[in-house]
Amino acid sequence: MDKSKGLILVIFGASGDLTVRKLIPALCDLKNQQLLPKNFAVLGVGRTEMDDKAFQEKMLNGIREFLSQTPCAIANDSQEEFLSKLHYISINTSDSNDYARLKQRLSALDSQYNTSENYLFYLATPPNMYEVIINNLGSHELNKNTVPDSWKRIIIEKPFGYDLNSARDLNSKVLKVFSEDQVYRIDHYLGKETVQNILVTRFSNGIFEPLWNRNFIHHIEVTSAESIGVENRGGYYDTAGALRDMIQNHLLQIVALVAMEPPATSDARSIRNETLKVFQSLRPLTETDIEQNVIRGQYTASTIKGKQMAGYRDEANVGYCSKTETYVAMKFFIDNWRWSDVPFYIRTGKHLPIRVTEIVIHFKPSPHVLFTKETGVPMTSNQLVIRIQPDEGILLKFGMKVPGSGFKVQEVGMDFHYSQLSDKRLPDAYERLLLDCILGDATLFSRGDSVEATWSFIDPILKLWKEKPQTKLFGYPAGTWGPENADSLIDSPDHTWRYPCKNLTADSNYCEL
Ligand code: BG6
C-alpha cells in the first residue's frame, strides 16, 4: 500500500453497536500490524451528542472488550496515537443543512491529517437511513473527487434491500450519486479467511478441480448453525427472518464460491463475473418447489440441561404470534453444465445446538461395491468437509482397510485445522474488508447485479409466504437441530444432513471436525 496516501473514514451510525464492536477494533488490529496509512483519521457521525474525548473513551472500552486475537497495546504510545485520531461530530443525518457542518469538519481534518480528500464513507446506520444519507452526500458534492488522484468510496452494510424491488430501488438511488466502482456492499462472510480459502482450495490444487462437477459429486450441503437466539435484535429480526438475514446473502455467497467456474484471473471483475453467473443459473423456484423444498421453522421454549430457553415469540420486540422464521432449510439446483441435477442443500437457524458453519461436498460412491463395513453395509461416500467456523479446517473422509483378516472398511479422515498454524492468527472479517476497501479492492464485496440476482431467487419464497401465511412454520425446541421435516429434504436413502459436533454442548466454542 502507498502509505503516503491518507484517508478519513467517516462512519455514519458511529454511536451504534457495529462501530464499537467491529469497526474500531478492526482498525486497531490493522494499526497494530502497521497496515493503516500514517495519515489516517476517523470521523464518527451520529445523532448522539458527544465530543471527541467521549467518543474516544467509548471506543477504547470497545477495543478492550471486543478486540480479536491480537492484544491491542492499550497503554503504549501507538495506542494513544490511534485514539487521538478518532473524532466525532453530532448531526441530524436527515437534515441536509447539517451536511455543510460535516463538510467543514471534514475539510479541517483533511488539512490537519493531509489526506488529499480521500474519504471512505461507512453506512453503519439502520437501512432506512441509507437513501437520505447518500442523497445528502451527493447534494454537498461529497461524492466527487475534487483533488487529482483522490477518491471517495462508500461501504453499505447489509441488509441491502428487503426484497427484489427494494434492492433494485436502492441500487438505482445509490448509483445516481456514486458510480459502481465507488460502492462497496459488504457481506462479512466474504471477509472470513476460511470463506476465501474455498477459492484457494479449488483453484490452486490440481486434485480437487477435476472432481468438482456432476460426474463425481452427489450433492452439496451448506450448514450455518447458530447457538444464540435473536438476543437483543428482536425488533430488526422480526421484520427480516432467516431467509433475508442469512440465506439471501451469506449462504448464497458461499454457494457461489463453491459452484463458480474458474475465473480467468484473480481480479475483482473476473471473480465477481463468475459468482454472478452462478446466481443467474439458480433454477427459479416454482410454487410447488417452495412448498416441497423450502422448510421454515421457529424456535420454541425449551429446557436444556436445566437451563430455560425462551421461545422466539417471547423474545423482546417480537410479535406474540409472529410467523417470522428463525430456521430455513432448502434444496435447489444450479442449471448449468457443471452442476446439472446435483442438489444443493442449505440450512441455517438460530438456537441450534452449536455454532458451526461448514460446507460438505458429498462425492458419488464407488461404482461397484467390493468391500463393506463391518456391519455389512457399503462405505458411505467420500466427503470433503470445509469448516468455516469455529475450529476452522478441512477434512477429507475416506475408507481404509480394518487391520487384520478379511477386507472390512472403516471410515477415517485426513484432517487439517487452522489452529495447527501456530504462527498465524485468523484476521477478523471486518479487518480484511476495511483494508481491501482502503486499497480499492472490491473482490470481496457484492456487486449490484449480484445482489439483485440473489434477491430474484429468494423473492418467490417471500411472496409465497406472504400470500399464503398458512404455509407450514414448524416449531422446534430451542437447542435442537431444527424441524425434523428438514431431514426428508434429502431424498437419498443413503444420506442425511451431517450433524457436526454431535457431542458438544451449546456453550462450547470448539467443534472437532
Ligand atoms: C449477521 C446476521 O449478518 O450474521 C446475524 O444479521 C448473524 O443474525 C450473523 O448472527 C452471523 O455471523 P457470524 O460471523 O457470527 O457467523
Short mmCIF file of C-alpha atoms and ligand atoms in Angstrom, two decimals:
data_model
loop_
_atom_site.label_atom_id
_atom_site.label_comp_id
_atom_site.label_asym_id
_atom_site.label_seq_id
_atom_site.Cartn_x
_atom_site.Cartn_y
_atom_site.Cartn_z
CA MET A 1 0.00 0.00 0.00
CA ASP A 2 1.11 3.53 -0.69
CA LYS A 3 1.12 4.69 2.91
CA SER A 4 1.71 8.29 1.99
CA LYS A 5 -1.90 8.36 0.77
CA GLY A 6 -4.01 9.15 3.75
CA LEU A 7 -7.73 8.90 4.24
CA ILE A 8 -10.59 9.76 6.55
CA LEU A 9 -13.04 7.01 7.41
CA VAL A 10 -16.41 8.64 8.01
CA ILE A 11 -18.69 6.31 9.97
CA PHE A 12 -22.41 7.08 9.93
CA GLY A 13 -24.03 5.38 12.92
CA ALA A 14 -20.86 5.83 14.96
CA SER A 15 -22.62 5.63 18.31
CA GLY A 16 -24.10 2.24 17.38
CA ASP A 17 -23.10 -1.33 18.11
CA LEU A 18 -21.29 -2.20 14.88
CA THR A 19 -18.81 0.66 15.28
CA VAL A 20 -17.78 -0.21 18.80
CA ARG A 21 -17.90 -3.99 18.42
CA LYS A 22 -16.41 -4.48 14.99
CA LEU A 23 -15.14 -1.43 13.12
CA ILE A 24 -12.93 0.27 15.67
CA PRO A 25 -11.40 -2.99 16.98
CA ALA A 26 -10.70 -4.00 13.36
CA LEU A 27 -8.97 -0.67 12.71
CA CYS A 28 -6.97 -1.09 15.89
CA ASP A 29 -5.81 -4.52 14.69
CA LEU A 30 -4.84 -3.02 11.34
CA LYS A 31 -2.95 -0.27 13.10
CA ASN A 32 -1.09 -2.86 15.19
CA GLN A 33 0.01 -4.57 12.02
CA GLN A 34 1.06 -1.23 10.56
CA LEU A 35 -1.39 -1.65 7.72
CA LEU A 36 -3.06 1.73 8.07
CA PRO A 37 -1.63 4.75 6.29
CA LYS A 38 0.16 7.22 8.51
CA ASN A 39 -2.27 9.96 7.57
CA PHE A 40 -5.38 8.33 8.80
CA ALA A 41 -8.32 9.59 10.85
CA VAL A 42 -11.84 8.51 11.72
CA LEU A 43 -14.79 10.85 11.85
CA GLY A 44 -17.71 9.29 13.69
CA VAL A 45 -21.09 10.74 12.74
CA GLY A 46 -24.22 10.24 14.81
CA ARG A 47 -27.20 11.92 16.40
CA THR A 48 -25.99 11.28 19.95
CA GLU A 49 -24.27 14.37 21.38
CA MET A 50 -20.64 13.56 22.19
CA ASP A 51 -17.30 15.29 21.91
CA ASP A 52 -14.12 13.67 20.59
CA LYS A 53 -12.99 12.74 24.09
CA ALA A 54 -16.22 10.92 24.95
CA PHE A 55 -16.15 9.12 21.61
CA GLN A 56 -12.56 8.04 22.17
CA GLU A 57 -13.41 6.69 25.62
CA LYS A 58 -16.36 4.76 24.29
CA MET A 59 -14.21 3.26 21.55
CA LEU A 60 -11.45 2.41 24.00
CA ASN A 61 -13.92 0.35 26.01
CA GLY A 62 -14.94 -1.39 22.79
CA ILE A 63 -11.32 -2.14 21.94
CA ARG A 64 -10.80 -3.63 25.38
CA GLU A 65 -13.92 -5.76 25.14
CA PHE A 66 -14.09 -6.83 21.52
CA LEU A 67 -10.63 -6.84 20.04
CA SER A 68 -9.85 -10.10 18.24
CA GLN A 69 -6.84 -12.24 18.95
CA THR A 70 -4.05 -9.65 18.83
CA PRO A 71 -3.94 -7.85 22.14
CA CYS A 72 -4.06 -4.16 21.32
CA ALA A 73 -1.37 -2.50 23.34
CA ILE A 74 -3.75 -0.19 25.19
CA ALA A 75 -1.14 1.56 27.26
CA ASN A 76 1.57 2.38 24.78
CA ASP A 77 2.11 5.42 22.62
CA SER A 78 0.81 3.82 19.49
CA GLN A 79 -2.49 3.19 21.22
CA GLU A 80 -2.67 6.77 22.41
CA GLU A 81 -1.88 7.92 18.92
CA PHE A 82 -4.60 5.67 17.48
CA LEU A 83 -7.21 7.01 19.86
CA SER A 84 -6.26 10.61 19.19
CA LYS A 85 -7.22 10.07 15.54
CA LEU A 86 -10.83 9.26 16.42
CA HIS A 87 -13.10 12.27 16.04
CA TYR A 88 -16.80 12.76 16.31
CA ILE A 89 -19.48 15.09 15.03
CA SER A 90 -23.10 15.11 16.03
CA ILE A 91 -25.52 15.94 13.21
CA ASN A 92 -29.08 15.20 12.26
CA THR A 93 -28.37 12.90 9.33
CA SER A 94 -31.81 13.56 7.85
CA ASP A 95 -31.24 17.31 7.73
CA SER A 96 -29.47 18.44 4.58
CA ASN A 97 -28.25 21.67 6.25
CA ASP A 98 -26.20 19.71 8.77
CA TYR A 99 -24.06 18.28 5.98
CA ALA A 100 -22.50 21.70 5.47
CA ARG A 101 -21.08 21.37 9.01
CA LEU A 102 -19.96 17.83 8.22
CA LYS A 103 -18.20 19.06 5.08
CA GLN A 104 -16.46 21.83 7.01
CA ARG A 105 -15.28 19.43 9.69
CA LEU A 106 -14.01 17.02 7.04
CA SER A 107 -12.10 19.73 5.32
CA ALA A 108 -10.50 20.80 8.63
CA LEU A 109 -9.48 17.19 9.33
CA ASP A 110 -8.25 16.84 5.78
CA SER A 111 -5.88 19.78 6.31
CA GLN A 112 -4.84 18.51 9.73
CA TYR A 113 -4.04 14.97 8.52
CA ASN A 114 -3.13 15.77 4.94
CA THR A 115 -5.44 13.13 3.49
CA SER A 116 -5.80 14.53 -0.05
CA GLU A 117 -9.61 14.48 0.36
CA ASN A 118 -9.70 10.69 0.26
CA TYR A 119 -12.91 9.89 2.09
CA LEU A 120 -14.35 6.47 2.84
CA PHE A 121 -17.98 6.69 3.99
CA TYR A 122 -19.31 3.77 6.01
CA LEU A 123 -23.07 3.40 6.41
CA ALA A 124 -23.49 1.60 9.73
CA THR A 125 -26.96 3.03 10.31
CA PRO A 126 -30.34 1.32 10.07
CA PRO A 127 -31.06 0.70 6.35
CA ASN A 128 -33.92 3.20 6.26
CA MET A 129 -31.28 5.96 6.58
CA TYR A 130 -29.20 4.89 3.56
CA GLU A 131 -31.10 6.85 0.95
CA VAL A 132 -31.21 10.13 2.81
CA ILE A 133 -27.51 9.99 3.73
CA ILE A 134 -26.47 9.14 0.18
CA ASN A 135 -28.59 11.95 -1.27
CA ASN A 136 -27.22 14.45 1.20
CA LEU A 137 -23.64 13.41 0.47
CA GLY A 138 -24.45 13.93 -3.20
CA SER A 139 -26.06 17.32 -2.79
CA HIS A 140 -22.99 18.54 -0.87
CA GLU A 141 -20.70 17.08 -3.54
CA LEU A 142 -19.05 14.76 -1.08
CA ASN A 143 -19.24 12.02 -3.73
CA LYS A 144 -16.95 13.92 -6.13
CA ASN A 145 -13.20 13.63 -6.50
CA THR A 146 -12.22 17.25 -6.35
CA VAL A 147 -8.45 16.82 -5.96
CA PRO A 148 -6.49 14.96 -8.71
CA ASP A 149 -5.91 11.27 -7.81
CA SER A 150 -8.16 11.46 -4.80
CA TRP A 151 -11.05 9.07 -4.20
CA LYS A 152 -14.41 8.82 -2.45
CA ARG A 153 -15.82 5.38 -1.61
CA ILE A 154 -18.86 4.20 0.26
CA ILE A 155 -19.41 0.96 2.20
CA ILE A 156 -23.02 -0.12 2.60
CA GLU A 157 -23.88 -2.64 5.31
CA LYS A 158 -26.37 -5.44 4.83
CA PRO A 159 -29.31 -5.81 4.53
CA PHE A 160 -29.10 -4.34 1.03
CA GLY A 161 -32.82 -4.15 0.32
CA TYR A 162 -35.70 -6.03 1.79
CA ASP A 163 -36.78 -7.83 -1.38
CA LEU A 164 -36.05 -7.61 -5.09
CA ASN A 165 -37.87 -4.34 -5.69
CA SER A 166 -36.36 -2.52 -2.75
CA ALA A 167 -32.86 -3.78 -3.65
CA ARG A 168 -33.32 -2.54 -7.23
CA ASP A 169 -34.62 0.74 -5.96
CA LEU A 170 -31.73 1.17 -3.55
CA ASN A 171 -29.21 0.26 -6.26
CA SER A 172 -30.62 2.86 -8.60
CA LYS A 173 -30.62 5.53 -5.89
CA VAL A 174 -27.05 4.77 -4.86
CA LEU A 175 -25.89 4.78 -8.48
CA LYS A 176 -27.39 8.22 -9.09
CA VAL A 177 -24.86 9.59 -6.61
CA PHE A 178 -21.90 7.18 -6.66
CA SER A 179 -20.55 5.12 -9.55
CA GLU A 180 -20.46 1.32 -9.15
CA ASP A 181 -16.70 1.31 -8.62
CA GLN A 182 -17.13 3.64 -5.62
CA VAL A 183 -19.70 1.35 -3.97
CA TYR A 184 -18.69 -1.48 -1.62
CA ARG A 185 -21.66 -3.61 -0.49
CA ILE A 186 -20.42 -5.56 2.48
CA ASP A 187 -21.15 -9.20 3.29
CA HIS A 188 -18.93 -10.02 6.23
CA TYR A 189 -18.87 -13.73 5.36
CA LEU A 190 -16.72 -12.88 2.34
CA GLY A 191 -14.20 -11.36 4.74
CA LYS A 192 -13.78 -14.65 6.60
CA GLU A 193 -10.43 -16.26 5.93
CA THR A 194 -11.95 -19.70 5.52
CA VAL A 195 -14.54 -18.48 3.02
CA GLN A 196 -11.77 -17.03 0.88
CA ASN A 197 -9.92 -20.31 1.24
CA ILE A 198 -12.68 -22.01 -0.77
CA LEU A 199 -11.18 -20.34 -3.84
CA VAL A 200 -7.65 -21.41 -2.97
CA THR A 201 -8.73 -24.98 -2.18
CA ARG A 202 -10.47 -25.25 -5.52
CA PHE A 203 -8.21 -23.33 -7.83
CA SER A 204 -4.70 -23.94 -6.58
CA ASN A 205 -4.93 -27.68 -6.03
CA GLY A 206 -4.83 -29.88 -9.09
CA ILE A 207 -6.52 -32.77 -7.28
CA PHE A 208 -9.89 -31.23 -6.47
CA GLU A 209 -10.97 -29.35 -9.56
CA PRO A 210 -11.19 -32.38 -11.91
CA LEU A 211 -13.65 -33.96 -9.45
CA TRP A 212 -15.63 -30.77 -8.86
CA ASN A 213 -18.66 -31.43 -11.04
CA ARG A 214 -21.79 -33.51 -11.63
CA ASN A 215 -19.75 -36.57 -12.69
CA PHE A 216 -18.22 -37.05 -9.26
CA ILE A 217 -20.29 -35.05 -6.80
CA HIS A 218 -23.54 -36.48 -5.50
CA HIS A 219 -24.75 -33.42 -3.62
CA ILE A 220 -23.51 -30.40 -1.68
CA GLU A 221 -24.58 -29.33 1.78
CA VAL A 222 -24.02 -25.98 3.49
CA THR A 223 -24.95 -25.52 7.15
CA SER A 224 -24.71 -22.32 9.13
CA ALA A 225 -25.95 -23.03 12.64
CA GLU A 226 -26.00 -20.53 15.46
CA SER A 227 -26.35 -21.46 19.11
CA ILE A 228 -27.58 -17.99 20.04
CA GLY A 229 -31.14 -16.76 19.60
CA VAL A 230 -32.07 -13.28 18.41
CA GLU A 231 -30.55 -11.70 21.54
CA ASN A 232 -31.46 -8.02 21.71
CA ARG A 233 -32.19 -7.74 17.96
CA GLY A 234 -35.81 -8.92 18.06
CA GLY A 235 -37.09 -5.68 16.52
CA TYR A 236 -34.91 -5.99 13.43
CA TYR A 237 -35.10 -9.76 13.19
CA ASP A 238 -38.87 -9.95 13.33
CA THR A 239 -39.03 -7.91 10.11
CA ALA A 240 -36.26 -9.93 8.47
CA GLY A 241 -36.21 -13.65 9.32
CA ALA A 242 -33.56 -16.23 8.49
CA LEU A 243 -34.18 -16.15 4.74
CA ARG A 244 -33.32 -12.45 4.45
CA ASP A 245 -30.83 -12.38 7.32
CA MET A 246 -28.62 -15.32 6.32
CA ILE A 247 -29.67 -17.11 3.12
CA GLN A 248 -30.02 -14.22 0.63
CA ASN A 249 -26.51 -13.06 1.44
CA HIS A 250 -24.09 -15.20 3.47
CA LEU A 251 -25.18 -18.68 2.41
CA LEU A 252 -25.71 -17.87 -1.25
CA GLN A 253 -22.29 -16.20 -1.35
CA ILE A 254 -20.76 -19.40 -0.02
CA VAL A 255 -22.68 -21.43 -2.62
CA ALA A 256 -21.36 -19.12 -5.34
CA LEU A 257 -17.74 -19.67 -4.32
CA VAL A 258 -18.27 -23.43 -4.19
CA ALA A 259 -20.09 -23.57 -7.53
CA MET A 260 -18.44 -20.91 -9.70
CA GLU A 261 -16.38 -21.61 -12.79
CA PRO A 262 -12.65 -20.91 -12.54
CA PRO A 263 -12.20 -17.18 -13.12
CA ALA A 264 -9.78 -16.16 -15.86
CA THR A 265 -7.75 -14.04 -13.42
CA SER A 266 -7.85 -13.34 -9.71
CA ASP A 267 -9.03 -9.75 -10.13
CA ALA A 268 -12.30 -8.40 -8.76
CA ARG A 269 -14.00 -8.25 -12.13
CA SER A 270 -13.31 -11.86 -13.11
CA ILE A 271 -14.27 -13.29 -9.74
CA ARG A 272 -17.42 -11.21 -9.44
CA ASN A 273 -18.44 -12.06 -13.01
CA GLU A 274 -18.24 -15.76 -12.18
CA THR A 275 -20.22 -15.50 -8.94
CA LEU A 276 -22.91 -13.55 -10.79
CA LYS A 277 -23.18 -16.37 -13.35
CA VAL A 278 -23.89 -18.83 -10.52
CA PHE A 279 -26.71 -16.65 -9.19
CA GLN A 280 -28.10 -16.30 -12.70
CA SER A 281 -28.06 -20.08 -13.09
CA LEU A 282 -30.04 -20.82 -9.93
CA ARG A 283 -33.11 -22.72 -11.10
CA PRO A 284 -36.10 -20.46 -10.33
CA LEU A 285 -38.30 -21.97 -7.64
CA THR A 286 -41.90 -22.68 -8.56
CA GLU A 287 -44.68 -22.62 -6.01
CA THR A 288 -44.54 -26.42 -5.81
CA ASP A 289 -40.74 -26.36 -5.35
CA ILE A 290 -41.15 -23.93 -2.49
CA GLU A 291 -43.87 -25.97 -0.84
CA GLN A 292 -41.84 -29.16 -1.13
CA ASN A 293 -38.25 -27.97 -0.85
CA VAL A 294 -38.18 -24.98 1.47
CA ILE A 295 -38.78 -25.66 5.15
CA ARG A 296 -39.20 -22.87 7.63
CA GLY A 297 -39.11 -23.21 11.39
CA GLN A 298 -39.25 -21.11 14.54
CA TYR A 299 -37.71 -21.96 17.89
CA THR A 300 -39.98 -22.64 20.82
CA ALA A 301 -39.30 -22.54 24.56
CA SER A 302 -37.30 -25.43 25.95
CA THR A 303 -35.14 -26.52 28.83
CA ILE A 304 -31.62 -27.60 28.01
CA LYS A 305 -29.55 -29.12 30.77
CA GLY A 306 -31.74 -27.42 33.34
CA LYS A 307 -31.47 -24.05 31.57
CA GLN A 308 -34.71 -22.39 30.46
CA MET A 309 -34.62 -21.10 26.89
CA ALA A 310 -37.27 -18.61 25.81
CA GLY A 311 -39.30 -19.28 22.70
CA TYR A 312 -38.89 -16.83 19.80
CA ARG A 313 -42.30 -15.27 20.37
CA ASP A 314 -41.31 -14.47 23.96
CA GLU A 315 -38.23 -12.51 22.91
CA ALA A 316 -38.25 -8.72 23.35
CA ASN A 317 -39.73 -6.76 20.43
CA VAL A 318 -41.08 -9.85 18.69
CA GLY A 319 -44.78 -10.10 17.82
CA TYR A 320 -46.61 -12.51 20.14
CA CYS A 321 -47.92 -14.54 17.19
CA SER A 322 -45.04 -13.77 14.85
CA LYS A 323 -44.63 -16.07 11.86
CA THR A 324 -41.03 -15.00 11.26
CA GLU A 325 -38.77 -17.95 10.55
CA THR A 326 -35.66 -18.48 12.67
CA TYR A 327 -34.72 -21.56 10.65
CA VAL A 328 -34.67 -22.35 6.94
CA ALA A 329 -33.59 -25.49 5.13
CA MET A 330 -33.87 -25.72 1.37
CA LYS A 331 -32.98 -27.75 -1.66
CA PHE A 332 -32.30 -26.23 -5.07
CA PHE A 333 -30.42 -26.75 -8.31
CA ILE A 334 -27.96 -24.79 -10.40
CA ASP A 335 -28.84 -25.18 -14.04
CA ASN A 336 -25.54 -25.19 -15.83
CA TRP A 337 -23.18 -27.68 -17.44
CA ARG A 338 -21.15 -28.33 -14.30
CA TRP A 339 -23.99 -28.82 -11.82
CA SER A 340 -26.78 -30.32 -13.85
CA ASP A 341 -29.03 -32.32 -11.48
CA VAL A 342 -26.70 -32.01 -8.46
CA PRO A 343 -28.87 -31.00 -5.49
CA PHE A 344 -27.66 -28.24 -3.20
CA TYR A 345 -28.98 -28.35 0.37
CA ILE A 346 -28.52 -25.37 2.63
CA ARG A 347 -29.79 -24.66 6.13
CA THR A 348 -29.42 -22.06 8.82
CA GLY A 349 -31.04 -21.45 12.15
CA LYS A 350 -30.88 -19.68 15.48
CA HIS A 351 -30.77 -21.60 18.76
CA LEU A 352 -29.44 -24.79 17.22
CA PRO A 353 -27.24 -26.97 19.45
CA ILE A 354 -23.94 -25.36 18.45
CA ARG A 355 -22.39 -22.61 16.38
CA VAL A 356 -20.93 -24.10 13.24
CA THR A 357 -20.70 -23.16 9.57
CA GLU A 358 -19.47 -25.81 7.17
CA ILE A 359 -19.69 -26.99 3.60
CA VAL A 360 -19.85 -30.71 2.87
CA ILE A 361 -19.07 -31.99 -0.61
CA HIS A 362 -20.57 -35.48 -0.87
CA PHE A 363 -18.85 -37.44 -3.62
CA LYS A 364 -20.55 -40.24 -5.51
CA PRO A 365 -19.86 -43.72 -4.16
CA SER A 366 -17.55 -46.11 -5.98
CA PRO A 367 -19.41 -47.66 -8.90
CA HIS A 368 -19.06 -51.26 -7.75
CA VAL A 369 -19.01 -52.44 -4.15
CA LEU A 370 -16.16 -54.84 -3.41
CA PHE A 371 -15.74 -54.23 0.30
CA THR A 372 -18.16 -53.36 3.05
CA LYS A 373 -18.01 -52.02 6.57
CA GLU A 374 -18.04 -54.49 9.47
CA THR A 375 -21.79 -54.01 9.64
CA GLY A 376 -22.04 -55.38 6.08
CA VAL A 377 -23.12 -52.05 4.54
CA PRO A 378 -21.05 -50.34 1.84
CA MET A 379 -18.74 -47.49 2.76
CA THR A 380 -20.56 -44.17 2.84
CA SER A 381 -19.34 -41.95 0.05
CA ASN A 382 -16.26 -39.78 0.45
CA GLN A 383 -16.86 -36.36 1.92
CA LEU A 384 -14.84 -33.19 1.86
CA VAL A 385 -15.79 -31.01 4.80
CA ILE A 386 -14.75 -27.37 4.67
CA ARG A 387 -15.22 -25.91 8.14
CA ILE A 388 -15.75 -22.16 8.00
CA GLN A 389 -16.09 -21.69 11.78
CA PRO A 390 -15.25 -22.44 14.53
CA ASP A 391 -12.29 -24.83 14.63
CA GLU A 392 -11.62 -23.81 11.03
CA GLY A 393 -10.20 -26.52 8.80
CA ILE A 394 -10.66 -29.12 6.10
CA LEU A 395 -11.42 -32.81 6.49
CA LEU A 396 -11.37 -35.46 3.78
CA LYS A 397 -13.19 -38.64 4.74
CA PHE A 398 -12.29 -41.90 3.07
CA GLY A 399 -12.34 -45.65 3.67
CA MET A 400 -9.37 -47.72 4.86
CA LYS A 401 -8.93 -51.39 5.50
CA VAL A 402 -9.54 -52.52 9.05
CA PRO A 403 -6.28 -54.20 10.09
CA GLY A 404 -6.48 -57.97 10.36
CA SER A 405 -8.14 -60.69 8.40
CA GLY A 406 -10.60 -60.03 5.61
CA PHE A 407 -11.32 -56.76 3.83
CA LYS A 408 -13.51 -54.69 6.03
CA VAL A 409 -13.66 -50.95 5.52
CA GLN A 410 -13.57 -48.25 8.15
CA GLU A 411 -14.16 -44.53 7.57
CA VAL A 412 -11.23 -42.32 8.58
CA GLY A 413 -10.28 -38.72 7.95
CA MET A 414 -7.39 -36.58 6.77
CA ASP A 415 -7.73 -33.58 8.89
CA PHE A 416 -6.30 -30.06 8.75
CA HIS A 417 -7.04 -27.44 11.42
CA TYR A 418 -6.06 -23.80 11.08
CA SER A 419 -5.07 -23.94 14.75
CA GLN A 420 -2.10 -26.08 13.64
CA LEU A 421 -0.61 -22.99 12.00
CA SER A 422 0.86 -21.81 15.25
CA ASP A 423 2.32 -18.60 13.85
CA LYS A 424 -0.83 -17.38 12.13
CA ARG A 425 -3.94 -15.81 13.56
CA LEU A 426 -7.13 -15.54 11.56
CA PRO A 427 -7.92 -11.89 10.98
CA ASP A 428 -11.43 -10.73 11.72
CA ALA A 429 -13.64 -10.38 8.64
CA TYR A 430 -14.06 -6.61 9.12
CA GLU A 431 -10.32 -6.16 9.34
CA ARG A 432 -9.82 -7.72 5.92
CA LEU A 433 -12.77 -5.94 4.34
CA LEU A 434 -11.89 -2.48 5.65
CA LEU A 435 -8.33 -2.88 4.43
CA ASP A 436 -9.47 -4.07 0.99
CA CYS A 437 -11.75 -1.09 0.65
CA ILE A 438 -8.96 1.29 1.69
CA LEU A 439 -6.84 -0.33 -1.02
CA GLY A 440 -9.66 -0.08 -3.55
CA ASP A 441 -10.02 -3.85 -3.99
CA ALA A 442 -13.69 -4.80 -4.42
CA THR A 443 -13.20 -8.56 -4.92
CA LEU A 444 -14.80 -9.47 -1.59
CA PHE A 445 -17.74 -7.09 -1.90
CA SER A 446 -21.04 -7.80 -3.62
CA ARG A 447 -21.73 -6.09 -6.91
CA GLY A 448 -25.15 -4.52 -7.51
CA ASP A 449 -26.14 -7.02 -10.21
CA SER A 450 -25.28 -9.97 -7.92
CA VAL A 451 -27.32 -8.59 -5.06
CA GLU A 452 -30.31 -8.25 -7.37
CA ALA A 453 -29.77 -11.77 -8.73
CA THR A 454 -29.84 -13.30 -5.23
CA TRP A 455 -33.00 -11.37 -4.39
CA SER A 456 -34.59 -12.62 -7.64
CA PHE A 457 -34.01 -16.17 -6.43
CA ILE A 458 -35.35 -15.53 -2.93
CA ASP A 459 -38.27 -13.29 -3.85
CA PRO A 460 -40.74 -16.05 -4.87
CA ILE A 461 -40.33 -17.64 -1.41
CA LEU A 462 -41.00 -14.35 0.34
CA LYS A 463 -44.02 -13.77 -1.88
CA LEU A 464 -45.47 -17.21 -1.30
CA TRP A 465 -45.07 -16.99 2.48
CA LYS A 466 -46.75 -13.60 2.38
CA GLU A 467 -49.59 -14.66 0.13
CA LYS A 468 -50.10 -18.00 1.86
CA PRO A 469 -49.44 -17.32 5.53
CA GLN A 470 -50.85 -20.76 6.25
CA THR A 471 -47.62 -22.25 4.78
CA LYS A 472 -46.27 -24.53 7.49
CA LEU A 473 -43.98 -22.95 10.04
CA PHE A 474 -42.53 -25.79 12.09
CA GLY A 475 -41.74 -25.23 15.75
CA TYR A 476 -38.50 -26.69 17.07
CA PRO A 477 -37.40 -26.63 20.70
CA ALA A 478 -34.55 -24.13 21.19
CA GLY A 479 -31.26 -26.02 21.35
CA THR A 480 -32.24 -28.77 18.88
CA TRP A 481 -31.28 -29.22 15.20
CA GLY A 482 -34.47 -27.64 13.83
CA PRO A 483 -37.63 -29.22 12.44
CA GLU A 484 -37.38 -32.96 11.78
CA ASN A 485 -39.13 -32.42 8.44
CA ALA A 486 -35.89 -30.93 7.14
CA ASP A 487 -34.46 -34.46 7.13
CA SER A 488 -36.87 -35.51 4.43
CA LEU A 489 -35.49 -32.84 2.07
CA ILE A 490 -32.51 -35.06 1.35
CA ASP A 491 -34.15 -37.54 -0.92
CA SER A 492 -31.43 -40.18 -0.98
CA PRO A 493 -31.80 -43.22 1.28
CA ASP A 494 -28.05 -43.28 1.93
CA HIS A 495 -27.72 -39.67 3.08
CA THR A 496 -28.83 -37.35 5.86
CA TRP A 497 -27.64 -33.91 6.91
CA ARG A 498 -24.29 -34.09 8.60
CA TYR A 499 -24.76 -33.34 12.28
CA PRO A 500 -21.40 -31.87 13.20
CA CYS A 501 -20.05 -31.87 16.72
CA LYS A 502 -22.90 -34.05 17.92
CA ASN A 503 -21.43 -34.49 21.34
CA LEU A 504 -20.81 -30.86 22.12
CA THR A 505 -22.86 -28.61 24.32
CA ALA A 506 -24.35 -25.32 23.22
CA ASP A 507 -21.80 -23.24 25.12
CA SER A 508 -18.73 -24.95 23.70
CA ASN A 509 -16.89 -22.97 21.08
CA TYR A 510 -14.70 -25.84 19.99
CA CYS A 511 -16.09 -28.20 17.46
CA GLU A 512 -13.89 -31.00 16.20
CA LEU A 513 -14.29 -31.84 12.56
C1 BG6 B 1 -25.35 -11.38 10.54
C2 BG6 B 1 -26.77 -11.67 10.90
O1 BG6 B 1 -25.25 -10.90 9.23
O2 BG6 B 1 -24.59 -12.58 10.66
C3 BG6 B 1 -26.87 -12.25 12.30
O3 BG6 B 1 -27.52 -10.47 10.82
C4 BG6 B 1 -25.98 -13.46 12.43
O4 BG6 B 1 -28.21 -12.59 12.62
C5 BG6 B 1 -24.58 -13.13 11.97
O5 BG6 B 1 -25.97 -13.82 13.81
C6 BG6 B 1 -23.72 -14.38 11.93
O6 BG6 B 1 -22.40 -14.00 11.70
P1 BG6 B 1 -21.21 -14.88 12.25
O7 BG6 B 1 -20.00 -14.20 11.70
O8 BG6 B 1 -21.29 -14.85 13.74
O9 BG6 B 1 -21.42 -16.25 11.72
#
